[in-house]
mmCIF file with all atom_site columns, C-alpha atoms in Angstrom:
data_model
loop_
_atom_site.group_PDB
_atom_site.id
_atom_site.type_symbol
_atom_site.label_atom_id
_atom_site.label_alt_id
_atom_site.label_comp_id
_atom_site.label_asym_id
_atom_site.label_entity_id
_atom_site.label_seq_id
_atom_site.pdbx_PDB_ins_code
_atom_site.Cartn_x
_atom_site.Cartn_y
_atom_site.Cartn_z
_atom_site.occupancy
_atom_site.B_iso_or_equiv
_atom_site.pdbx_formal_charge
_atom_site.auth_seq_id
_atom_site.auth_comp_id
_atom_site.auth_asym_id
_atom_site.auth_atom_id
_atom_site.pdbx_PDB_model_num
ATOM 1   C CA . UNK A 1 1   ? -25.195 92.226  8.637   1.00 88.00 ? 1   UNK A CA 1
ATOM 2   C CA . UNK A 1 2   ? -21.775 90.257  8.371   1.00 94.00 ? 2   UNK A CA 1
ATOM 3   C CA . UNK A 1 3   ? -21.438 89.666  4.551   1.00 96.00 ? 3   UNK A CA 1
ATOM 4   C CA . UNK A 1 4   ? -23.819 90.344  1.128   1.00 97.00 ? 4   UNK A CA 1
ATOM 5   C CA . UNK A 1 5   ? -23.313 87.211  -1.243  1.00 96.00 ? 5   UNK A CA 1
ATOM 6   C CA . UNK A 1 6   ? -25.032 87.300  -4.172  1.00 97.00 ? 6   UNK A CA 1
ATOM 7   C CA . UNK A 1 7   ? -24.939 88.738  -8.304  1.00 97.00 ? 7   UNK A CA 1
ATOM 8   C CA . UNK A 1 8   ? -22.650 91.588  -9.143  1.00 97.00 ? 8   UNK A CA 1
ATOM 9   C CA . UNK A 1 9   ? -24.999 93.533  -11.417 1.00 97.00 ? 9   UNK A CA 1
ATOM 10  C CA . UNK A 1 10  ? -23.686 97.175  -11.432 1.00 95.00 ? 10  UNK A CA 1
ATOM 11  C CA . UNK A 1 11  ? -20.099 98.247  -10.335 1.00 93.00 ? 11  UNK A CA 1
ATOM 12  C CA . UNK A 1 12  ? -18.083 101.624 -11.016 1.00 92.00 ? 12  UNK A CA 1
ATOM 13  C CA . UNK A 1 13  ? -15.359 102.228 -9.107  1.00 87.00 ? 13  UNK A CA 1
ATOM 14  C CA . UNK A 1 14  ? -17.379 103.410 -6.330  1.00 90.00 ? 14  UNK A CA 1
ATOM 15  C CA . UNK A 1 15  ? -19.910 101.468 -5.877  1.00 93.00 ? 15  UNK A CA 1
ATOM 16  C CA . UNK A 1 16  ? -21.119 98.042  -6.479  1.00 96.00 ? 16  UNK A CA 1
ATOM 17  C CA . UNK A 1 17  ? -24.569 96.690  -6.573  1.00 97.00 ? 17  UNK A CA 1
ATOM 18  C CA . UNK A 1 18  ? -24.967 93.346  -5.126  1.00 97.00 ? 18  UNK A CA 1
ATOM 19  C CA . UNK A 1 19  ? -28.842 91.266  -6.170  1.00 97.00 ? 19  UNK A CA 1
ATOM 20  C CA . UNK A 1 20  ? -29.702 89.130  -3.114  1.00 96.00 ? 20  UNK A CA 1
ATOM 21  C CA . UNK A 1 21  ? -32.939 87.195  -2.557  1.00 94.00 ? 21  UNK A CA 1
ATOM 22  C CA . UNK A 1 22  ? -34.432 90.180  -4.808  1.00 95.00 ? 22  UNK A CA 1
ATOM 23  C CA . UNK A 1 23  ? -32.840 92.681  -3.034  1.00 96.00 ? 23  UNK A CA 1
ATOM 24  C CA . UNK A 1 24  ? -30.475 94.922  -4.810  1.00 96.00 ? 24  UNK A CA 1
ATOM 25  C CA . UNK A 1 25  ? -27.588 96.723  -2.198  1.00 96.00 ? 25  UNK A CA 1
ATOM 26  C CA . UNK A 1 26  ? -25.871 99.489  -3.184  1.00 96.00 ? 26  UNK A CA 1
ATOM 27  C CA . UNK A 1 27  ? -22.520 99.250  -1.358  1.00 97.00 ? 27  UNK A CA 1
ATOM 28  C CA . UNK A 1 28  ? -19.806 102.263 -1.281  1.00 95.00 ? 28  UNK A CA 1
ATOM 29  C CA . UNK A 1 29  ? -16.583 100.134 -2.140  1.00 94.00 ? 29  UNK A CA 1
ATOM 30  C CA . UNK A 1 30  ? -12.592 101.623 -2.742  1.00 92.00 ? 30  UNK A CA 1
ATOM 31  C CA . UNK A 1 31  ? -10.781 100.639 -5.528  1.00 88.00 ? 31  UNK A CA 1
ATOM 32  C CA . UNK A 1 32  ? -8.881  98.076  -4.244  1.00 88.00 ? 32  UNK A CA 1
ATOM 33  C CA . UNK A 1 33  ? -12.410 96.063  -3.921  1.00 92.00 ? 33  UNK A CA 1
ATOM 34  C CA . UNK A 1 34  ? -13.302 97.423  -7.418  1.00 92.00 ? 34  UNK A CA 1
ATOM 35  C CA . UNK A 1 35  ? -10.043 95.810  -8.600  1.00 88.00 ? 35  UNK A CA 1
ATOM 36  C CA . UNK A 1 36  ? -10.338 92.731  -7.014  1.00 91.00 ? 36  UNK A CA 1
ATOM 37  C CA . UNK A 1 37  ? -14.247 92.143  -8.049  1.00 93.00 ? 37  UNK A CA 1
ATOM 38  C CA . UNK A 1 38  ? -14.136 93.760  -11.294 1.00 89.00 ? 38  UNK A CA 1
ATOM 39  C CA . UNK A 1 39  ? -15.235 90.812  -13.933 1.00 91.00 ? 39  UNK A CA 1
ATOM 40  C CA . UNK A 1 40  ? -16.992 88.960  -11.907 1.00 94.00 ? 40  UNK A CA 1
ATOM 41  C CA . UNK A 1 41  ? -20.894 88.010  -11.800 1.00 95.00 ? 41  UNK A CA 1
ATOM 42  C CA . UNK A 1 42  ? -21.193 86.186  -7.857  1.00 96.00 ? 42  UNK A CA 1
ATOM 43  C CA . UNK A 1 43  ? -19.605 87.977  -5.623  1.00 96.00 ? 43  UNK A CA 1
ATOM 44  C CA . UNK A 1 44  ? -19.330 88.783  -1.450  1.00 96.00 ? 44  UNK A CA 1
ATOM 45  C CA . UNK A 1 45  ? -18.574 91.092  -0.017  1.00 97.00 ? 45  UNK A CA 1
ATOM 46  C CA . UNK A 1 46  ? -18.308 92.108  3.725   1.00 97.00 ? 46  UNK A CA 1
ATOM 47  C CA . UNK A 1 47  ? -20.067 94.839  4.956   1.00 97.00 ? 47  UNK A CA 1
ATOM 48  C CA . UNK A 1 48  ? -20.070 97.555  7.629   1.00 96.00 ? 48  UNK A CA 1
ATOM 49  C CA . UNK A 1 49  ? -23.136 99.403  8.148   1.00 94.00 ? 49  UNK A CA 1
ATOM 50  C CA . UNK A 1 50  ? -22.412 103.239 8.466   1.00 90.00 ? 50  UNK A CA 1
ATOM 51  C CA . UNK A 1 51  ? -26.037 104.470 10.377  1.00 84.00 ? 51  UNK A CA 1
ATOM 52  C CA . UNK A 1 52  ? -26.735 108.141 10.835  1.00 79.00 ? 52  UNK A CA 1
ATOM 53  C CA . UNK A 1 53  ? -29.162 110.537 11.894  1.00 80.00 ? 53  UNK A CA 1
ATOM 54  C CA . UNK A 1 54  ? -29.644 111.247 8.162   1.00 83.00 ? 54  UNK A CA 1
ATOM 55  C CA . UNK A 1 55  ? -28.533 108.505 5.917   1.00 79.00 ? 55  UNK A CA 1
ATOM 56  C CA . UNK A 1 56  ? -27.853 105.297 6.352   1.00 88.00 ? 56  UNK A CA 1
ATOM 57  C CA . UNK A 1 57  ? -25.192 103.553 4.099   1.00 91.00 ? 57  UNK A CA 1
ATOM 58  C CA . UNK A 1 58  ? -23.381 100.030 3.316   1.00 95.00 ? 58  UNK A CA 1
ATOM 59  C CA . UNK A 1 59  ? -19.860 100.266 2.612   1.00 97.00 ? 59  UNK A CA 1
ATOM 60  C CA . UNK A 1 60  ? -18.389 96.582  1.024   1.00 97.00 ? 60  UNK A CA 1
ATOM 61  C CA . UNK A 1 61  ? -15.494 94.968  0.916   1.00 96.00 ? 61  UNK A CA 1
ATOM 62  C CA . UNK A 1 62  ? -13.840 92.065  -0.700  1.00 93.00 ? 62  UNK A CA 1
ATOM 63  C CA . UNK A 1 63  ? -12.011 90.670  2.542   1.00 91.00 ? 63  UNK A CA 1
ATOM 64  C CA . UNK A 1 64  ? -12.374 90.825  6.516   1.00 90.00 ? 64  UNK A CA 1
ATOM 65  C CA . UNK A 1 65  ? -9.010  92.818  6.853   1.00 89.00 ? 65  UNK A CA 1
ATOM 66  C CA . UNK A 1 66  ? -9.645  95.582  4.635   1.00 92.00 ? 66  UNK A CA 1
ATOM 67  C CA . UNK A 1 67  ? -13.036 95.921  6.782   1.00 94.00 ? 67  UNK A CA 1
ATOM 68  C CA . UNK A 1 68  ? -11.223 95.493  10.312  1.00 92.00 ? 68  UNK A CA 1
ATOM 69  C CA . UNK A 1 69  ? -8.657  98.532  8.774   1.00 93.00 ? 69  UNK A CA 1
ATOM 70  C CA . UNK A 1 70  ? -11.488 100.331 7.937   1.00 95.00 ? 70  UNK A CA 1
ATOM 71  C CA . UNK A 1 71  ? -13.039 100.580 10.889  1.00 94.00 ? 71  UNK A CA 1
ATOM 72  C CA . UNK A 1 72  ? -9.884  101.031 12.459  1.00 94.00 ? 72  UNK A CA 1
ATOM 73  C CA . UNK A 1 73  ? -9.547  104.167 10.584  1.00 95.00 ? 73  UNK A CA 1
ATOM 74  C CA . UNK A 1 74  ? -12.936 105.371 11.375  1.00 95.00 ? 74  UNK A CA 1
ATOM 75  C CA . UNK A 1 75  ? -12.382 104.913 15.261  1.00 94.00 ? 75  UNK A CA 1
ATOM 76  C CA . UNK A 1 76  ? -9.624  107.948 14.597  1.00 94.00 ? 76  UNK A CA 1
ATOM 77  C CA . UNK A 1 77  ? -10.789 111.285 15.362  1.00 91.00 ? 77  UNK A CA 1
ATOM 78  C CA . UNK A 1 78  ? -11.214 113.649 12.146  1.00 89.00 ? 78  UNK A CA 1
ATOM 79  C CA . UNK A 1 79  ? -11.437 110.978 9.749   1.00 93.00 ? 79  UNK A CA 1
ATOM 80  C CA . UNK A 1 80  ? -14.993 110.148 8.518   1.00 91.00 ? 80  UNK A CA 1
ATOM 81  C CA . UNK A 1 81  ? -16.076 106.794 6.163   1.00 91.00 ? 81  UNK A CA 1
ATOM 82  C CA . UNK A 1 82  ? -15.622 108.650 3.267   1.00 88.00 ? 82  UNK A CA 1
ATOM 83  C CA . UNK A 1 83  ? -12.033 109.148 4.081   1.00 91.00 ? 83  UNK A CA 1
ATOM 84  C CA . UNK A 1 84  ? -11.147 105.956 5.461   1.00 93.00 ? 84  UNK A CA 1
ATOM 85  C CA . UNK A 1 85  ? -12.400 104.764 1.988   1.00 92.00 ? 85  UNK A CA 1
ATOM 86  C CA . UNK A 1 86  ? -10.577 107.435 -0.019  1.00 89.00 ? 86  UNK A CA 1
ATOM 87  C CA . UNK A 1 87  ? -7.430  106.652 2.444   1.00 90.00 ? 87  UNK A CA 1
ATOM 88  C CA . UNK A 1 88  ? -8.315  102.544 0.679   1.00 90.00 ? 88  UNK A CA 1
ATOM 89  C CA . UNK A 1 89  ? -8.330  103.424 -2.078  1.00 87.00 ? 89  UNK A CA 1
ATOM 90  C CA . UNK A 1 90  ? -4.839  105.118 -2.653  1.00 84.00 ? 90  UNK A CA 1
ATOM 91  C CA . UNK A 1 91  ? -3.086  102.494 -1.071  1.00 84.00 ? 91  UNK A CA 1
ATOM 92  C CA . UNK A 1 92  ? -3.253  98.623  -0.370  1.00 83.00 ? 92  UNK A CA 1
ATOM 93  C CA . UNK A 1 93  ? -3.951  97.297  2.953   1.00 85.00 ? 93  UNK A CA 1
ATOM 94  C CA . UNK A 1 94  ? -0.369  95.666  3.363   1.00 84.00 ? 94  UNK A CA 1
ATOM 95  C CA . UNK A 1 95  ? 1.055   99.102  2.489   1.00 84.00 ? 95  UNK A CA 1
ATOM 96  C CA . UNK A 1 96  ? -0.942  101.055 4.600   1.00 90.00 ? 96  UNK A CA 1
ATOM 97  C CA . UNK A 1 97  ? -0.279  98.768  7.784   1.00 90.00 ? 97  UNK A CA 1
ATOM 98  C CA . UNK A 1 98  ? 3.246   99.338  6.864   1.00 86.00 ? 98  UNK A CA 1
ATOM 99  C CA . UNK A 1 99  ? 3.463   102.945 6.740   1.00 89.00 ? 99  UNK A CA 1
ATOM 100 C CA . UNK A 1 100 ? 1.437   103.006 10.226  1.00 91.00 ? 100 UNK A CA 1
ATOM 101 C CA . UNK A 1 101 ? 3.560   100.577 11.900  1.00 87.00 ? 101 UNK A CA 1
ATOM 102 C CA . UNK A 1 102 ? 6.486   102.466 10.266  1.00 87.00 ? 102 UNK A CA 1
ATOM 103 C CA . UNK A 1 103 ? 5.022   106.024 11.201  1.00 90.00 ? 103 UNK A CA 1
ATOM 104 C CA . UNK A 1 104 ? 5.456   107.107 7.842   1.00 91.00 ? 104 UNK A CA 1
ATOM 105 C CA . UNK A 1 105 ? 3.446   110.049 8.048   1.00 90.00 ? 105 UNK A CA 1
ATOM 106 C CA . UNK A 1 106 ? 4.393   110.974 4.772   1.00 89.00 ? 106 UNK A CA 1
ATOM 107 C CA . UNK A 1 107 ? 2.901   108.327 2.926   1.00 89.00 ? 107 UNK A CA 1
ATOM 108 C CA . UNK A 1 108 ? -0.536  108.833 4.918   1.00 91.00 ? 108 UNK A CA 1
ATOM 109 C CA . UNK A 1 109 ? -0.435  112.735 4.358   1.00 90.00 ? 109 UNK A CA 1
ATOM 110 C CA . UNK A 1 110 ? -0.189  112.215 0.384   1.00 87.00 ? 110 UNK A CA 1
ATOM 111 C CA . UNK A 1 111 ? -3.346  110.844 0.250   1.00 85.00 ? 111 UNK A CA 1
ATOM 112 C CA . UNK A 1 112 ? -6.182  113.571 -0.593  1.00 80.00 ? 112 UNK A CA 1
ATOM 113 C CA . UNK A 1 113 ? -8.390  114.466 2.852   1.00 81.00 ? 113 UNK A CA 1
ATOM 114 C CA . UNK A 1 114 ? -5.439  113.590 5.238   1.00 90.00 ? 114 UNK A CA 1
ATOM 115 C CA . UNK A 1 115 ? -3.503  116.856 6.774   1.00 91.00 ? 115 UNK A CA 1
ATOM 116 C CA . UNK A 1 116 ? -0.466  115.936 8.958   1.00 92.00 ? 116 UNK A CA 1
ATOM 117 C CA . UNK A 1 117 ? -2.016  116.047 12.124  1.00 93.00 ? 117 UNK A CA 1
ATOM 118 C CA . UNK A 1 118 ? -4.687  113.386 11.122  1.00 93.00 ? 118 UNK A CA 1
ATOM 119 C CA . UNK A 1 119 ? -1.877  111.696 9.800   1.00 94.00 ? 119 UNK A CA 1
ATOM 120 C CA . UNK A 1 120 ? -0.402  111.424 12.963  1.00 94.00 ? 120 UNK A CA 1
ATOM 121 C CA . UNK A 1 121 ? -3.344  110.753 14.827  1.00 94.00 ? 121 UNK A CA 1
ATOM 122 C CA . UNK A 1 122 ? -4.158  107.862 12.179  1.00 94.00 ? 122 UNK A CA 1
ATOM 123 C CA . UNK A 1 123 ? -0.028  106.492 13.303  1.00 93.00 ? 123 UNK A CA 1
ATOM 124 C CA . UNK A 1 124 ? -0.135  106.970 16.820  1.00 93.00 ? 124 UNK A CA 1
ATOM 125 C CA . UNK A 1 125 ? -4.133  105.643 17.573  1.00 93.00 ? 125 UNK A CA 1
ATOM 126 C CA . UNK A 1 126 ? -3.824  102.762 15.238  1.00 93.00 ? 126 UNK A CA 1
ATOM 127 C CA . UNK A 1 127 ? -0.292  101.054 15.421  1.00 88.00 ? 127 UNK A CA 1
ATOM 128 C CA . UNK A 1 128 ? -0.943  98.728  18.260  1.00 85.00 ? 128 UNK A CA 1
ATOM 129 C CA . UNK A 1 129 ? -3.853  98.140  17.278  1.00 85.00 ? 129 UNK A CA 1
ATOM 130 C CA . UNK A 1 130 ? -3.315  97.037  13.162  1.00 83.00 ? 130 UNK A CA 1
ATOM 131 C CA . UNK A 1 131 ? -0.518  94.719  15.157  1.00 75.00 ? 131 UNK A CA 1
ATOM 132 C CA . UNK A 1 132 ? -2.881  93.001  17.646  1.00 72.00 ? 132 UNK A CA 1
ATOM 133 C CA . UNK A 1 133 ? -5.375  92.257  14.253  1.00 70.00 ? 133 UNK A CA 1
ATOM 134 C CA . UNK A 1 134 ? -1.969  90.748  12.768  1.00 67.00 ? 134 UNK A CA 1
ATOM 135 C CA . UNK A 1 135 ? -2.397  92.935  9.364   1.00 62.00 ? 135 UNK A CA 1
ATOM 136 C CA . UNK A 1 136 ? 1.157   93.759  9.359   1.00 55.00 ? 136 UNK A CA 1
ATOM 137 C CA . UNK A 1 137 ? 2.237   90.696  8.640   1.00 49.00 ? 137 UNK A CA 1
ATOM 138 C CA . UNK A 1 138 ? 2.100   91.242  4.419   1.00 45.00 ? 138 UNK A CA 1
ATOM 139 C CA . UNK A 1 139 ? 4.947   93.434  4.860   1.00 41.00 ? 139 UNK A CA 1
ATOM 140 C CA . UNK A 1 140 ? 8.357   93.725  6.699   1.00 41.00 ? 140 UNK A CA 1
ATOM 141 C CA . UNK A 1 141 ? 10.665  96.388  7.234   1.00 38.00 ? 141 UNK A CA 1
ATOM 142 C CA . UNK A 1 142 ? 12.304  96.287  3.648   1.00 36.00 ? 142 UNK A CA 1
ATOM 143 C CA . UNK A 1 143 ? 9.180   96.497  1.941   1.00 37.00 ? 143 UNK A CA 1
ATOM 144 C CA . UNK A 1 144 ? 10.014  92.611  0.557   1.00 37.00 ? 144 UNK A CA 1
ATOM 145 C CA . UNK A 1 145 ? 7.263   90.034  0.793   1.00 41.00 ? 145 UNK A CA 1
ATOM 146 C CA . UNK A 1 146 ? 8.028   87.460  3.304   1.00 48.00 ? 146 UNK A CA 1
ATOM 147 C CA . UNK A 1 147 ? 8.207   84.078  3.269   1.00 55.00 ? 147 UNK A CA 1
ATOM 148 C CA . UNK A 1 148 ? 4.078   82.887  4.232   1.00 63.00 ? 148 UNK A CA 1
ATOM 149 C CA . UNK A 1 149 ? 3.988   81.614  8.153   1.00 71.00 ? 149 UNK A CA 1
ATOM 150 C CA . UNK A 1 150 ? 0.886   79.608  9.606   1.00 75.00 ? 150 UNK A CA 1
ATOM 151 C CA . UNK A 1 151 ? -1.240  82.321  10.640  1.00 78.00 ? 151 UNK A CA 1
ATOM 152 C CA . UNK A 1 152 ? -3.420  80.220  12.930  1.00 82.00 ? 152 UNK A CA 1
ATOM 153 C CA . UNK A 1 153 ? -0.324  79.233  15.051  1.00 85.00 ? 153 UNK A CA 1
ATOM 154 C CA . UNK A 1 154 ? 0.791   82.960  14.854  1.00 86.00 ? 154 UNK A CA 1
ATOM 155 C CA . UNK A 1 155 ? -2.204  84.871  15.699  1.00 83.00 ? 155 UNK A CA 1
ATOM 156 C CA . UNK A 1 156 ? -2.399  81.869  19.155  1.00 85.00 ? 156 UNK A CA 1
ATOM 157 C CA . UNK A 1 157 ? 1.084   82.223  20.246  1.00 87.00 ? 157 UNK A CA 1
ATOM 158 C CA . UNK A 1 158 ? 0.509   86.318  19.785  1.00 84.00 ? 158 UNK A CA 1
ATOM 159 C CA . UNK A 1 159 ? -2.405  86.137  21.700  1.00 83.00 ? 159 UNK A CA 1
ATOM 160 C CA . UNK A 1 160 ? -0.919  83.840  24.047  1.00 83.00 ? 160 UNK A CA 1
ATOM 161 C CA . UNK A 1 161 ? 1.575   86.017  24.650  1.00 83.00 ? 161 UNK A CA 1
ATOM 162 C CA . UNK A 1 162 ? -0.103  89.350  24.487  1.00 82.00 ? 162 UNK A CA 1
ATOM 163 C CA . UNK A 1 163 ? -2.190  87.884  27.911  1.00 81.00 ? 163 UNK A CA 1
ATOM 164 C CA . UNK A 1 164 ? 1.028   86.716  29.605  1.00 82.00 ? 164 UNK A CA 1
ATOM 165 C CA . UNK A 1 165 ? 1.311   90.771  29.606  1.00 82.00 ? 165 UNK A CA 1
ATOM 166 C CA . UNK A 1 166 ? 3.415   91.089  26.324  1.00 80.00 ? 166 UNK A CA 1
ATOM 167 C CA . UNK A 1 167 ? 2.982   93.976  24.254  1.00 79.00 ? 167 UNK A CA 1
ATOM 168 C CA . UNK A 1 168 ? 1.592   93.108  20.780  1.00 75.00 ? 168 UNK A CA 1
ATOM 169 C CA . UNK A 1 169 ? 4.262   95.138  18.848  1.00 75.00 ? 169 UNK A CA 1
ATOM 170 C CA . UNK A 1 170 ? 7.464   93.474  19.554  1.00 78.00 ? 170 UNK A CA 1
ATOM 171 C CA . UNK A 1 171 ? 5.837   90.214  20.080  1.00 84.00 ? 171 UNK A CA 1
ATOM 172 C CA . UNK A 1 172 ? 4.395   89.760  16.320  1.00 82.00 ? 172 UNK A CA 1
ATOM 173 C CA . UNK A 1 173 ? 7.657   90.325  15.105  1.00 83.00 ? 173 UNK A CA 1
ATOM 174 C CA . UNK A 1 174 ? 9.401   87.889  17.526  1.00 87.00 ? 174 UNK A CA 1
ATOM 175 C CA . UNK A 1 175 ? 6.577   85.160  16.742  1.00 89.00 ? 175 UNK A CA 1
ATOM 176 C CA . UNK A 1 176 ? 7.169   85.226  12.817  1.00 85.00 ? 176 UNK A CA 1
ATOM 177 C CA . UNK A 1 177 ? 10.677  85.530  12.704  1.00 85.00 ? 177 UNK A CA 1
ATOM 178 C CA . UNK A 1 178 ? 10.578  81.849  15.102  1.00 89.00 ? 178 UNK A CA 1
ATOM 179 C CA . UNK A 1 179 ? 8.282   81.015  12.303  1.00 87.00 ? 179 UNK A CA 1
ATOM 180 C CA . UNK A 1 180 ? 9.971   81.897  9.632   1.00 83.00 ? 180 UNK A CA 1
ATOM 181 C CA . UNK A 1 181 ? 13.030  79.684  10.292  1.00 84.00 ? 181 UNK A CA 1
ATOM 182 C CA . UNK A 1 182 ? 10.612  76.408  11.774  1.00 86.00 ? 182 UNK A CA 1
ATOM 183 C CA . UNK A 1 183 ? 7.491   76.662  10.198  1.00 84.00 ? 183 UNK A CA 1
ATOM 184 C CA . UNK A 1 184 ? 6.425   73.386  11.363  1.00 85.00 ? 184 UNK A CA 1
ATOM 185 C CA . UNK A 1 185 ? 6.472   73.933  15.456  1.00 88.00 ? 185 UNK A CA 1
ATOM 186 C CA . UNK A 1 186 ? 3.453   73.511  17.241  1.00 87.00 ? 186 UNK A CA 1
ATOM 187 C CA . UNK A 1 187 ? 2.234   76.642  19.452  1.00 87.00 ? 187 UNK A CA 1
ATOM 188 C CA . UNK A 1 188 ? 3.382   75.823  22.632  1.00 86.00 ? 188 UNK A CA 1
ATOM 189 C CA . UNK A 1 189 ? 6.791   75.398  21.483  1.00 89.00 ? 189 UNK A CA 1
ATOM 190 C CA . UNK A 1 190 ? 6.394   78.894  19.555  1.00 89.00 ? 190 UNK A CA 1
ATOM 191 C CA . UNK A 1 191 ? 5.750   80.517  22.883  1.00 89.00 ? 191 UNK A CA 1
ATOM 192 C CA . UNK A 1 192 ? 8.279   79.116  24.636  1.00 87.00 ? 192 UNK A CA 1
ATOM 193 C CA . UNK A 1 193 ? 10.864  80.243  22.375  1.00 88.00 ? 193 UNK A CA 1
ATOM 194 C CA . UNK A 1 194 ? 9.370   83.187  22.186  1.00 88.00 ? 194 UNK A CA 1
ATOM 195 C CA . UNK A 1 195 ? 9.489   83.961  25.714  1.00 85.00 ? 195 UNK A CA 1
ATOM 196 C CA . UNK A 1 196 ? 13.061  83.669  25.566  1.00 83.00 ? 196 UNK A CA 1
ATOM 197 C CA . UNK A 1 197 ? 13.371  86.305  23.107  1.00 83.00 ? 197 UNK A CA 1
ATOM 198 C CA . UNK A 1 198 ? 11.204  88.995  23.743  1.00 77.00 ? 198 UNK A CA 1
ATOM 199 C CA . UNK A 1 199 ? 12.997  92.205  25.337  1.00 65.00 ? 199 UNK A CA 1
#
């Protein structure tokens, strides 16, 4: 199941029930989906479908990233869905990706259910990886929004890149600072200037 579009007929803060073809779905959501959906009668949301040997249980969201960092989170030893949607809920996804590309363990340890080690399993497992989705993009180093950059030409010169051998880290960065300054170059040209300026 990729998304559940349909009427918003119950929501707390936890939970939202979606009515599709007749079928009502209880979905475990955080509060930054609660925020965003709250008010409104159609709604979709993306799902992930957590199955166990005793329950089985939807968890929604109101975009693909938030999903992507929640599985993300799951993937980390010691932290459950429950957490990953507690760990949601206390921050946004742009400031999350920032304190894990940051390692700013201290951020991640405030929130309830994370200890330090988890914390710094959550930084370590996961900072590559948020880069290689291109998440980290909302946020630079001084916590300033930056100016927008074509994400389609982005996320193909990264990817161009990252299979030329390039680590994903340093590359991002190199790739929207080039953008930054000419948003209008095609990707080819993105790469090539690129190439010239990765260490």
């Amino acid at each position: 199941m990729e998304y559940i579009k349909g009427e918003l007929t119950e929501l707390t803060p936890a939970l939202a029930t979606v009515e599709a073809a007749g079928v009502g779905y209880g979905l475990s959501i955080s509060l930054t989906t609660y925020s965003a959906i709250q008010g409104k009668k159609e709604v979709k949301l993306y799902v992930y479908e957590a199955i166990r040997e005793d329950a089985y249980q939807l968890y929604g969201f109101y975009n693909k990233k938030e999903r992507e960092l929640f599985e993300l989170l799951i993937s980390v030893s010691g932290v459950g869905a429950n957490t990953a949607r507690m760990v949601l809920s206390s921050t946004s996804v742009s400031e999350l990706c920032h304190a894990i590309s940051t390692g700013n363990e201290r951020l991640i340890k405030s929130i309830k259910g994370i200890g330090l080690k988890t914390a710094q399993r959550i930084i370590v497992d996961l900072r590559d990886k948020i880069v290689a989705l291109g998440i980290t993009d909302e946020i630079p180093a001084g916590g300033t929004m930056q100016a927008p950059v074509n994400n389609e030409v982005k996320d193909e010169a990264v990817s161009a890149l990252t299979m030329l051998g390039f680590s994903p880290a340093p590359t991002q960065k190199v790739v929207v600072q080039i953008l930054q300054a000419q948003p209008d170059l095609p990707v080819e040209q993105v790469v090539k200037l690129a190439l010239k300026q990765i260490k």
